[in-house]
Coordinates of C-alpha atoms and ligand atoms in Angstrom, one line a residue:
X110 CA 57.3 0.6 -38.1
X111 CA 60.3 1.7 -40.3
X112 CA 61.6 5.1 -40.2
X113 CA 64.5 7.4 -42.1
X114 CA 65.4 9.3 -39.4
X115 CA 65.0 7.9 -36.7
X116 CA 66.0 4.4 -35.2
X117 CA 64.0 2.7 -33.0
X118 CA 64.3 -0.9 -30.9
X119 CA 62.5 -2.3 -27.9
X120 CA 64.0 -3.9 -25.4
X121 CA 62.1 -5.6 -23.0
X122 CA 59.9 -2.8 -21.5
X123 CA 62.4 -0.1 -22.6
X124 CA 61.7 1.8 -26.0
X125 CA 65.0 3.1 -27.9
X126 CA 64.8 6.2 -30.0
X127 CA 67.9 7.1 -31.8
X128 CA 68.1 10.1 -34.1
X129 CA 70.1 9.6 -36.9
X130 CA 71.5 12.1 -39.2
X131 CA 75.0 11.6 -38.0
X132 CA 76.3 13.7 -40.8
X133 CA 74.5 16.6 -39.8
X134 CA 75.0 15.9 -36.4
X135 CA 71.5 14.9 -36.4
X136 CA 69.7 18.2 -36.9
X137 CA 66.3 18.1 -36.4
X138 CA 64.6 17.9 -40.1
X139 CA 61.0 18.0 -40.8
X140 CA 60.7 14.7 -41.6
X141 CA 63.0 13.3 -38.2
X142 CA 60.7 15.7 -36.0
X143 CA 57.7 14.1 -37.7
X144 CA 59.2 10.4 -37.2
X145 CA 60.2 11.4 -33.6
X146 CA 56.6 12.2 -33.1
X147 CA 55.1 9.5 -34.3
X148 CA 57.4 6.9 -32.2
X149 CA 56.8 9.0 -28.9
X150 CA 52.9 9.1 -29.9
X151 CA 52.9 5.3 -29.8
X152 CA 54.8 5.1 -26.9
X153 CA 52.6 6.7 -25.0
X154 CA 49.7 4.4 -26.1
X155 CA 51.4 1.3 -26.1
X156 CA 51.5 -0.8 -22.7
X157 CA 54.5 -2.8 -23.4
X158 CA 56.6 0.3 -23.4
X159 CA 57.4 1.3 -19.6
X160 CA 60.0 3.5 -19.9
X161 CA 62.1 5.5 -23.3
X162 CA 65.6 6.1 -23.9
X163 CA 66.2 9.0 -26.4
X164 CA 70.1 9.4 -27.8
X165 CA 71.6 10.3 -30.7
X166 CA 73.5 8.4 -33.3
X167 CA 77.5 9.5 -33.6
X168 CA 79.2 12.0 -32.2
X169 CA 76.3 14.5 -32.0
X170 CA 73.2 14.2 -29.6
X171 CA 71.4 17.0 -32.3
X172 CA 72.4 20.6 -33.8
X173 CA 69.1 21.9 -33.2
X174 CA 66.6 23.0 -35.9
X175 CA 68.4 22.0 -39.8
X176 CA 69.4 24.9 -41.6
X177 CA 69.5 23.4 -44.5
X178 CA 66.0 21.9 -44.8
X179 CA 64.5 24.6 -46.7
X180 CA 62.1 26.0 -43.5
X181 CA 64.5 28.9 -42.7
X182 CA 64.2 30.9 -46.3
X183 CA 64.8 34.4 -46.3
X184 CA 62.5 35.8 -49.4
X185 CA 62.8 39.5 -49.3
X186 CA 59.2 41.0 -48.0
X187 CA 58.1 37.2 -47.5
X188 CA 58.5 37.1 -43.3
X189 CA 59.3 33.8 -42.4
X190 CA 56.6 32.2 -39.9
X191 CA 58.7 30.6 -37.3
X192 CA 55.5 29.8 -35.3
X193 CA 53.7 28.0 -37.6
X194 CA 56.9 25.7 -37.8
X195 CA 57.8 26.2 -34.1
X196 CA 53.8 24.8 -33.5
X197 CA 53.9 21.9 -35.8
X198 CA 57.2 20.2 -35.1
X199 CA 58.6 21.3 -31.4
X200 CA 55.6 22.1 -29.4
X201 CA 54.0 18.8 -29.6
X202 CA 56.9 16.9 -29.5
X203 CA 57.9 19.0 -26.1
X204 CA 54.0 18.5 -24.3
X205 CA 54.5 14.9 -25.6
X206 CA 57.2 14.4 -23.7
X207 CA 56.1 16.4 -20.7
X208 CA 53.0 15.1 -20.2
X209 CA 54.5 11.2 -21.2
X210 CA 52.7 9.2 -18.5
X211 CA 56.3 7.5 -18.1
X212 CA 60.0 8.2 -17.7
X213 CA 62.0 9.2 -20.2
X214 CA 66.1 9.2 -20.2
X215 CA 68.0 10.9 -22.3
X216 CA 71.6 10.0 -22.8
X217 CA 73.1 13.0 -24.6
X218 CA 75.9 11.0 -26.5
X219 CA 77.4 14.5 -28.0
X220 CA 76.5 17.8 -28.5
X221 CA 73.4 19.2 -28.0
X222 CA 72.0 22.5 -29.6
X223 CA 69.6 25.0 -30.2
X224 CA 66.0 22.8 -30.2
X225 CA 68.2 19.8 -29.8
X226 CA 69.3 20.9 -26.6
X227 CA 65.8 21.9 -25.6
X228 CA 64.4 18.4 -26.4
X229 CA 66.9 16.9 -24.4
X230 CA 66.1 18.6 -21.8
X231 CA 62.4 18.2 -22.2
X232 CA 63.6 14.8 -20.9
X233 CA 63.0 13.5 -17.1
X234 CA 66.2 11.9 -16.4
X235 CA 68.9 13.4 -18.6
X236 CA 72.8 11.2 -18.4
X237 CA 75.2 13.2 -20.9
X238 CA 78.9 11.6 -21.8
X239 CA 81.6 13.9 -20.4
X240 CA 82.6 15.0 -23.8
X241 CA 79.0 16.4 -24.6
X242 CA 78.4 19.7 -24.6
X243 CA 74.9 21.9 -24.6
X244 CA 74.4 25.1 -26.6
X245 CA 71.7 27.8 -26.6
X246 CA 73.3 28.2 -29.8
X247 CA 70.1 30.6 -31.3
X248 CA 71.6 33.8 -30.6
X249 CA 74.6 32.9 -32.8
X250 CA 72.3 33.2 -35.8
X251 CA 70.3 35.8 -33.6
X252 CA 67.2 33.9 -32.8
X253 CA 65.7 33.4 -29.2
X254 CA 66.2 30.1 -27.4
X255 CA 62.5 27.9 -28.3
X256 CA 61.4 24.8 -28.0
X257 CA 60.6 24.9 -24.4
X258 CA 64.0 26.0 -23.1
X259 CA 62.8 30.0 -22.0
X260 CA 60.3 27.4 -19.7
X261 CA 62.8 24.8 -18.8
X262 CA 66.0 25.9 -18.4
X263 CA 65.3 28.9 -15.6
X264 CA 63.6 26.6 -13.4
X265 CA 66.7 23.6 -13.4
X266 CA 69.5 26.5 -13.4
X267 CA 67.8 29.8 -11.9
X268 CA 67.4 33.5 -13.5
X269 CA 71.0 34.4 -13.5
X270 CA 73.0 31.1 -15.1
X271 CA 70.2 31.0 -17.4
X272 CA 70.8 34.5 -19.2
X273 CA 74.4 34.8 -19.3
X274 CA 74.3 30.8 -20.9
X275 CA 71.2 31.8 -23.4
X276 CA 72.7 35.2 -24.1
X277 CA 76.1 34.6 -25.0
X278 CA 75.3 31.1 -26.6
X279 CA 78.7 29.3 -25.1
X280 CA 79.4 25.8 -24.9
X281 CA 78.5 24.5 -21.6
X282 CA 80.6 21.6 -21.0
X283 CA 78.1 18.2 -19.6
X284 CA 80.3 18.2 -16.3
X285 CA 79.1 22.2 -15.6
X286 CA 75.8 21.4 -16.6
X287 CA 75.8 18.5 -13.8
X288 CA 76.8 21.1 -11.2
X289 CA 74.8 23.3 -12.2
X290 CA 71.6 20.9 -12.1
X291 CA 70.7 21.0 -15.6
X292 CA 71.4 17.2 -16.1
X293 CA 72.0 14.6 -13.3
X294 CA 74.5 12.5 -14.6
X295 CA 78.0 12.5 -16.5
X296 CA 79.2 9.3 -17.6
X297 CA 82.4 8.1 -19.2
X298 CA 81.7 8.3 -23.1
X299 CA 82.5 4.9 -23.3
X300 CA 79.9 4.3 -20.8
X301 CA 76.9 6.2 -21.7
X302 CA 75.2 4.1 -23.6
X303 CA 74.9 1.2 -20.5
X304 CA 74.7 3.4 -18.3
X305 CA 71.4 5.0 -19.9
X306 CA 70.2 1.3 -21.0
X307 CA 70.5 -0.1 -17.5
X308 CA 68.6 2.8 -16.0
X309 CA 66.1 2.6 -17.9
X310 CA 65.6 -0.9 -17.5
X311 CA 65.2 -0.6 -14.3
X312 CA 62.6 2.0 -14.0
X313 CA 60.6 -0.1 -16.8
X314 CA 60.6 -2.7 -14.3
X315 CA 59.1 -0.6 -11.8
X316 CA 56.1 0.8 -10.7
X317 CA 55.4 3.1 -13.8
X318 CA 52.0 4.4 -12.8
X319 CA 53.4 5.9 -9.7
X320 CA 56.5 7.5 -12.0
X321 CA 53.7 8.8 -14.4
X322 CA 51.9 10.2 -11.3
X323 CA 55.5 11.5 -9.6
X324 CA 56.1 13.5 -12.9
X325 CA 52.6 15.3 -13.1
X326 CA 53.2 16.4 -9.5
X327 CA 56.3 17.5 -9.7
X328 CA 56.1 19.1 -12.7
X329 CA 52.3 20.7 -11.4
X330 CA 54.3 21.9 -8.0
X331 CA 57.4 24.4 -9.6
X332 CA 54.5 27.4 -10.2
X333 CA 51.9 26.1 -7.9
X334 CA 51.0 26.8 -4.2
X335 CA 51.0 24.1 -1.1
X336 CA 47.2 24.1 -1.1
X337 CA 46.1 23.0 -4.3
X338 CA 49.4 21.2 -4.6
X339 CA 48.5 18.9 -1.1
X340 CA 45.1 18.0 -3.2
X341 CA 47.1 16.9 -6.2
X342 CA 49.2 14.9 -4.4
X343 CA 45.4 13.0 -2.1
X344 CA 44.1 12.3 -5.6
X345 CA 47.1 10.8 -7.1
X346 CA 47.6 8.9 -4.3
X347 CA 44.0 7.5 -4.5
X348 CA 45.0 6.5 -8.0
X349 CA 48.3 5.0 -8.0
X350 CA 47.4 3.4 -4.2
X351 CA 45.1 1.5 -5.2
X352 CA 46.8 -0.1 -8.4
X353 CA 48.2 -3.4 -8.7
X354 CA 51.3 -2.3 -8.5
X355 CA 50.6 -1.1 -4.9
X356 CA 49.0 -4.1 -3.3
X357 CA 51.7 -5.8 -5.3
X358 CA 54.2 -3.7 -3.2
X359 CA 52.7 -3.8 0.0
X360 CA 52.2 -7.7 -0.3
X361 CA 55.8 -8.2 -0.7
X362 CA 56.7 -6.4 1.3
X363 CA 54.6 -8.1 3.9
X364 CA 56.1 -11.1 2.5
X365 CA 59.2 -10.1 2.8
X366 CA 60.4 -11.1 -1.2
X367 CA 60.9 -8.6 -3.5
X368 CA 58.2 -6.7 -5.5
X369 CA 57.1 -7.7 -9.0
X370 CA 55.7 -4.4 -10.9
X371 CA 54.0 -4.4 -14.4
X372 CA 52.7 -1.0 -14.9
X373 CA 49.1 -1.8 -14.0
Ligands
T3D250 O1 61.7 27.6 -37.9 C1 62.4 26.9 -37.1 O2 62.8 25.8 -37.4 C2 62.8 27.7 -35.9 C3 63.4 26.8 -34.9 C4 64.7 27.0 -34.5 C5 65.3 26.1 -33.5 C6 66.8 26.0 -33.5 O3 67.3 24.9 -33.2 S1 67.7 27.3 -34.1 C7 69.3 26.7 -34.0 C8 69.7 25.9 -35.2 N1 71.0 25.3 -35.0 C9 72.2 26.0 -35.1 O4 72.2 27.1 -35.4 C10 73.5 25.2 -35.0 C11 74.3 25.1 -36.2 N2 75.4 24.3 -36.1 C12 76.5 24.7 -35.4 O5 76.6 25.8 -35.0 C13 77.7 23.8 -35.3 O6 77.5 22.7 -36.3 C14 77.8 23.1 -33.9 C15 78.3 24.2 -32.9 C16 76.5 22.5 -33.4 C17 78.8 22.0 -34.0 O7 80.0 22.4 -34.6 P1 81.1 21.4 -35.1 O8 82.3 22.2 -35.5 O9 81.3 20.3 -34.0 O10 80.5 20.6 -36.3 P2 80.2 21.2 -37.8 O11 81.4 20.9 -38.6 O12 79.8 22.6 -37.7 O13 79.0 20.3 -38.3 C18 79.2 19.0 -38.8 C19 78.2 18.9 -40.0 O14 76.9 19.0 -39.6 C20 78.5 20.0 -41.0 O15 78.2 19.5 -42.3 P3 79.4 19.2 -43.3 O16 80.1 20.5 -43.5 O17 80.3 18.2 -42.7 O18 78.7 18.7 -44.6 C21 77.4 21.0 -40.7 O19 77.0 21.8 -41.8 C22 76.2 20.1 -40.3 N3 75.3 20.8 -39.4 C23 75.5 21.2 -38.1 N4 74.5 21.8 -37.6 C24 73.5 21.7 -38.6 C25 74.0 21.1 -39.7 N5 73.3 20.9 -40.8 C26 72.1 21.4 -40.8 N6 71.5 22.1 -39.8 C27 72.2 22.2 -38.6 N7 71.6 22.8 -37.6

């Protein structure tokens, strides 16, 4: 599949999306959210691909929503329907990525903005190079943080880091962001890109199904209660126990060599 806006290799079990719009630090065009869904879409469905790597090509990671697409139009008494927009590009893209039955790492190569940083953090395991930096940029044109990041950033950060950062819109440097628990990683720039690759390497050689499972039950527990929460966690268990991968693990571990996984 061939796309403008997007680059995309495979690598073994790991699937590389790269935007690219350098020269826009890779703002997030109609067209590049459209490509972006697509190549997530048949990730998703594809069983060679065990794991994704999102980044961004030069020295942005994305700008957030481009301004210079033509969907931001002010037409005096013509409101502009932000929803319709905010429904057909971002919100699938975000559930896509949420509900992605495997891991996804982001390695946020530069700066990351306004949607852009909300779809990095839409991300499971998110590496940034220490000169990146993440912006709830939307105030500075007087818009509300979307995309998913009113949901996702109060739950990594908490109530109080999350206001003060989404209402005076200031850079957040990636090492802050890593103490504040809003990324794990921060890697040399130099290294980001290996450091991302081999990651995910190594979880697409793992047991996937269970990482699909861990994600849904994580993600279920942050507004649920212990109860339902315990059930969840017997009838995931009854799935991804009884997989290949399981007897696979339990059988060498038995045999004391180490495990071979393949997703199934
Ligand atoms: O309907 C909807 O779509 C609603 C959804 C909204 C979601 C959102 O994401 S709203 C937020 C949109 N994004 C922004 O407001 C960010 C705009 N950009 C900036 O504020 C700055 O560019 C940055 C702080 C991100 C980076 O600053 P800096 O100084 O490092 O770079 P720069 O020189 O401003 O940008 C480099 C080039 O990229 C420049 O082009 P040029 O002058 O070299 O030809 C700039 O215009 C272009 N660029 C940067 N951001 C965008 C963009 N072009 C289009 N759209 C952008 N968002």
């Amino acid at each position: 599949m061939s796309y403008e806006q997007i680059l995309v290799t495979q690598d073994q079990g790991v699937l590389k999306i790269a935007l690219n719009q350098p020269k826009k630090l890779n703002a997030l065009s109609g067209k590049m959210m459209e490509e972006l869904r697509e190549a997530m879409q048949g990730a998703a469905g594809d069983p060679s691909v065990r794991c994704i790597l999102l980044t961004g090509e030069g020295r942005g990671f994305s700008a957030g929503a481009d301004l210079t697409d033509g969907s931001i139009q002010f037409v005096p008494g013509q409101p502009i329907d932000y929803s319709a927009t905010l429904d057909s590009r971002y919100h699938p893209l975000v559930t896509l990525m949420r509900e992605m039955p495997k891991p996804i790492v982001v390695a946020v190569n530069g700066i990351a903005a306004g949607a852009g940083c909300s779809i990095a953090l839409a991300g499971d395991v998110v590496m940034a190079a220490r000169s990146a930096k993440f912006i709830q940029v939307f105030v500075r044109i007087s818009l509300i943080p979307d995309a998913g990041s009113t949901w996702t950033v109060p739950r990594l950060i908490g109530r109080a880091r999350a206001l003060k950062w989404m209402m005076t819109g200031d850079d957040l440097p990636a090492e802050t962001a890593a103490e504040w628990g809003l990324i794990t990683d921060v890697v040399d720039d130099d290294r980001l890109q290996d450091e991302a690759a081999a990651l995910a390497q190594r979880l697409a050689q793992g047991p996937t199904r269970a990482y699909g499972a861990i994600k849904h039950l994580v993600d279920a527990s942050i507004d649920g209660e212990l109860a339902p929460q315990l059930a969840r966690e017997a009838k995931a268990q009854d799935d991804v126990g009884n997989s290949k991968d399981a007897m696979e693990g339990v059988m060498a571990f038995v045999q004391k060599r180490a495990a071979k996984f393949t997703g199934e």
